[in-house]
CSV table of C-alpha atoms in Angstrom, one decimal:
chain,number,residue,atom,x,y,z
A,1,UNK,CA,12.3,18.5,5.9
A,2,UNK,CA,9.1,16.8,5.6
A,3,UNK,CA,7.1,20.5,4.8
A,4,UNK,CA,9.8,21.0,2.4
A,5,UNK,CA,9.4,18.4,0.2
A,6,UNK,CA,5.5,18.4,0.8
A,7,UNK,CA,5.9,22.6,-0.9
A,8,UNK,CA,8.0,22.1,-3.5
A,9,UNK,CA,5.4,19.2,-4.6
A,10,UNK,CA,2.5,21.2,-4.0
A,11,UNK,CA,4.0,23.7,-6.1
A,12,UNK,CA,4.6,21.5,-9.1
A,13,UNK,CA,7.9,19.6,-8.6
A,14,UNK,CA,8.3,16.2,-9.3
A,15,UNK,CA,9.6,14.0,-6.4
A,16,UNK,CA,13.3,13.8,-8.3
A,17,UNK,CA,13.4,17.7,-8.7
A,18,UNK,CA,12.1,18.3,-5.0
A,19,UNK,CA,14.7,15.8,-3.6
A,20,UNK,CA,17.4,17.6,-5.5
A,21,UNK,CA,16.5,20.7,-4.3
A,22,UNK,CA,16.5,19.7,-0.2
A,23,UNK,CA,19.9,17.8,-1.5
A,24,UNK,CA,18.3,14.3,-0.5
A,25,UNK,CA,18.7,11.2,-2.5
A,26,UNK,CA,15.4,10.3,-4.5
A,27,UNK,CA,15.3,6.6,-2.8
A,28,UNK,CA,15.2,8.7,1.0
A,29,UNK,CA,12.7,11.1,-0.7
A,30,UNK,CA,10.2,8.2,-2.0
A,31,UNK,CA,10.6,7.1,1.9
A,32,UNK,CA,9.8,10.5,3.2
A,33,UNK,CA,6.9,10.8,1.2
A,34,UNK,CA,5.7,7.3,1.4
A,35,UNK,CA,6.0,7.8,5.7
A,36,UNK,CA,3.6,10.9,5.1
A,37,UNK,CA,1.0,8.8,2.5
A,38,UNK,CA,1.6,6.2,5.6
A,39,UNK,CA,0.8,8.4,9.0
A,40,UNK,CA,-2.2,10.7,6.4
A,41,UNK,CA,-3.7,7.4,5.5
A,42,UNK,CA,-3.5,7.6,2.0
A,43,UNK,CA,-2.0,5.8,-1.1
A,44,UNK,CA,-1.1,8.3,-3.5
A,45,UNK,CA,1.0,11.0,-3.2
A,46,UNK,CA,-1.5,13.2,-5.7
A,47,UNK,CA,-3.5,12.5,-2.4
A,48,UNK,CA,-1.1,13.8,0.2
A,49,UNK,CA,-0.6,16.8,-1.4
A,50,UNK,CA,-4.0,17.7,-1.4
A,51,UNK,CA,-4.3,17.4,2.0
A,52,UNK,CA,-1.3,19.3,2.3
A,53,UNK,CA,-2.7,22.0,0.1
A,54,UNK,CA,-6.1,22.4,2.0
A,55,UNK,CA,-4.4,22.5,5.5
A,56,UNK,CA,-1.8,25.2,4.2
A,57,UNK,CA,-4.4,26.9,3.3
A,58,UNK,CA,-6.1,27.5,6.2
């Protein structure tokens, strides 16, 4: 669930849009995501996804 979200963001959805889609409320989305900021060590989710992107990457 967590990869999911991270995609659709690094492909351009908003959080709202991205919840929708994985058919999660936006309030256990925001948690989701701010888990992942938590465990990558980073405040911003603009920040998370980039890490997500370069690891995808690979």
């Amino acid at each position: 669930m967590e990869k999911a979200l991270l995609e659709r963001l690094a492909s351009g959805s908003t959080i709202s849009a991205a919840a929708t889609a994985e058919f999660l409320s936006l309030r256990t989305a925001n948690r989701r995501i701010a888990d992942l900021r938590r465990r990558a060590g980073v405040s911003t989710t603009r920040e998370l996804v980039g890490i997500y992107r370069t690891h995808r990457d690979r």
